[in-house]
Amino acid sequence: MVVINIKVISDAVCPFCYVGKKRLERAIDLYRRSVPGGADDRFNISWLPFYLDPGSSKVGIPSLERMAQKFGADRSRAIIAHIRGVGATEGIDFTYAGKAGNTRDAHRLVQLAKQKETDGSTDLENAVITHLFRSYFEDGGDITSHDDLVAAAELSGLDGPEVRAWLSSGKGGVEVDAKVDDAYARGVSGVPHFIINDNIEIGGAQDVQVFVEKLMKARREA
């Protein structure tokens, strides 16, 4: 059995981070079915924070409005159409009904999940990431809203009142900011960014086959 550790640098309002997550999952499934002995290998996927727009509002702004502010009406419509098309191929319904804004609190929620994981498991943070993406991109959630963050946390198995107290306290912020600085220092300027076994890197939401090839390379070098 080979253990493959995958770090994903991501931001909660990055649509291609959601796409990349889906493609990585499909790649792991294909790897398990096609690589001799691959079914026995173990994958540990951990998530690291990134701020695409660190100065963004701490109060949610409708996603469509934010896109128009950044890119203009015509360009934003074209970008959204493209993202929706890509999402559809991965089973993602990008509704653009959510509210965008500062993602530091969302990352702090992931940090709480990390601190509760034991025995090397990353299952809890992956559950939180899944529900954060689904809430914001598909269910019209507000990425800045503590109510919506708590709801995602509860769906992941965390205790709602504990999460609300954590978010209100500011805890985890220092750790999150330090990890974002680490990503900048590494030269990461866009997300998603995948790091496999600390030495194989993939920039962007690449095709499934690219992920499979890199996972096979990691296996050979393990």
JSON list of C-alpha atoms in Angstrom, two decimals, residues 60-63 95-101 131-149 152:
[
{"chain": "A", "resi": 60, "resn": "GLY", "atom": "CA", "xyz": [-21.91, 39.45, 1.32]},
{"chain": "A", "resi": 61, "resn": "ILE", "atom": "CA", "xyz": [-22.56, 40.96, -2.11]},
{"chain": "A", "resi": 62, "resn": "PRO", "atom": "CA", "xyz": [-24.70, 39.10, -4.69]},
{"chain": "A", "resi": 63, "resn": "SER", "atom": "CA", "xyz": [-22.33, 37.06, -6.84]},
{"chain": "A", "resi": 95, "resn": "THR", "atom": "CA", "xyz": [-26.36, 29.03, -9.88]},
{"chain": "A", "resi": 96, "resn": "TYR", "atom": "CA", "xyz": [-24.62, 32.33, -9.08]},
{"chain": "A", "resi": 97, "resn": "ALA", "atom": "CA", "xyz": [-27.41, 32.90, -6.57]},
{"chain": "A", "resi": 98, "resn": "GLY", "atom": "CA", "xyz": [-25.03, 33.18, -3.62]},
{"chain": "A", "resi": 99, "resn": "LYS", "atom": "CA", "xyz": [-23.31, 36.12, -2.03]},
{"chain": "A", "resi": 100, "resn": "ALA", "atom": "CA", "xyz": [-19.57, 36.67, -2.42]},
{"chain": "A", "resi": 101, "resn": "GLY", "atom": "CA", "xyz": [-17.24, 38.40, 0.00]},
{"chain": "A", "resi": 131, "resn": "HIS", "atom": "CA", "xyz": [-20.60, 21.63, 2.05]},
{"chain": "A", "resi": 132, "resn": "LEU", "atom": "CA", "xyz": [-19.05, 25.09, 1.75]},
{"chain": "A", "resi": 133, "resn": "PHE", "atom": "CA", "xyz": [-18.72, 24.73, -2.01]},
{"chain": "A", "resi": 134, "resn": "ARG", "atom": "CA", "xyz": [-22.24, 23.32, -2.35]},
{"chain": "A", "resi": 135, "resn": "SER", "atom": "CA", "xyz": [-23.73, 26.06, -0.18]},
{"chain": "A", "resi": 136, "resn": "TYR", "atom": "CA", "xyz": [-22.10, 28.96, -1.98]},
{"chain": "A", "resi": 137, "resn": "PHE", "atom": "CA", "xyz": [-22.06, 27.73, -5.57]},
{"chain": "A", "resi": 138, "resn": "GLU", "atom": "CA", "xyz": [-25.26, 25.69, -5.79]},
{"chain": "A", "resi": 139, "resn": "ASP", "atom": "CA", "xyz": [-27.60, 26.58, -2.92]},
{"chain": "A", "resi": 140, "resn": "GLY", "atom": "CA", "xyz": [-27.37, 30.38, -2.87]},
{"chain": "A", "resi": 141, "resn": "GLY", "atom": "CA", "xyz": [-25.36, 30.63, 0.34]},
{"chain": "A", "resi": 142, "resn": "ASP", "atom": "CA", "xyz": [-23.57, 33.72, 1.62]},
{"chain": "A", "resi": 143, "resn": "ILE", "atom": "CA", "xyz": [-19.87, 32.92, 2.12]},
{"chain": "A", "resi": 144, "resn": "THR", "atom": "CA", "xyz": [-19.60, 35.69, 4.74]},
{"chain": "A", "resi": 145, "resn": "SER", "atom": "CA", "xyz": [-22.64, 34.63, 6.78]},
{"chain": "A", "resi": 146, "resn": "HIS", "atom": "CA", "xyz": [-21.94, 32.88, 10.06]},
{"chain": "A", "resi": 147, "resn": "ASP", "atom": "CA", "xyz": [-25.40, 31.32, 9.82]},
{"chain": "A", "resi": 148, "resn": "ASP", "atom": "CA", "xyz": [-24.54, 29.73, 6.48]},
{"chain": "A", "resi": 149, "resn": "LEU", "atom": "CA", "xyz": [-21.09, 28.66, 7.69]},
{"chain": "A", "resi": 152, "resn": "ALA", "atom": "CA", "xyz": [-22.37, 23.83, 6.41]}
]
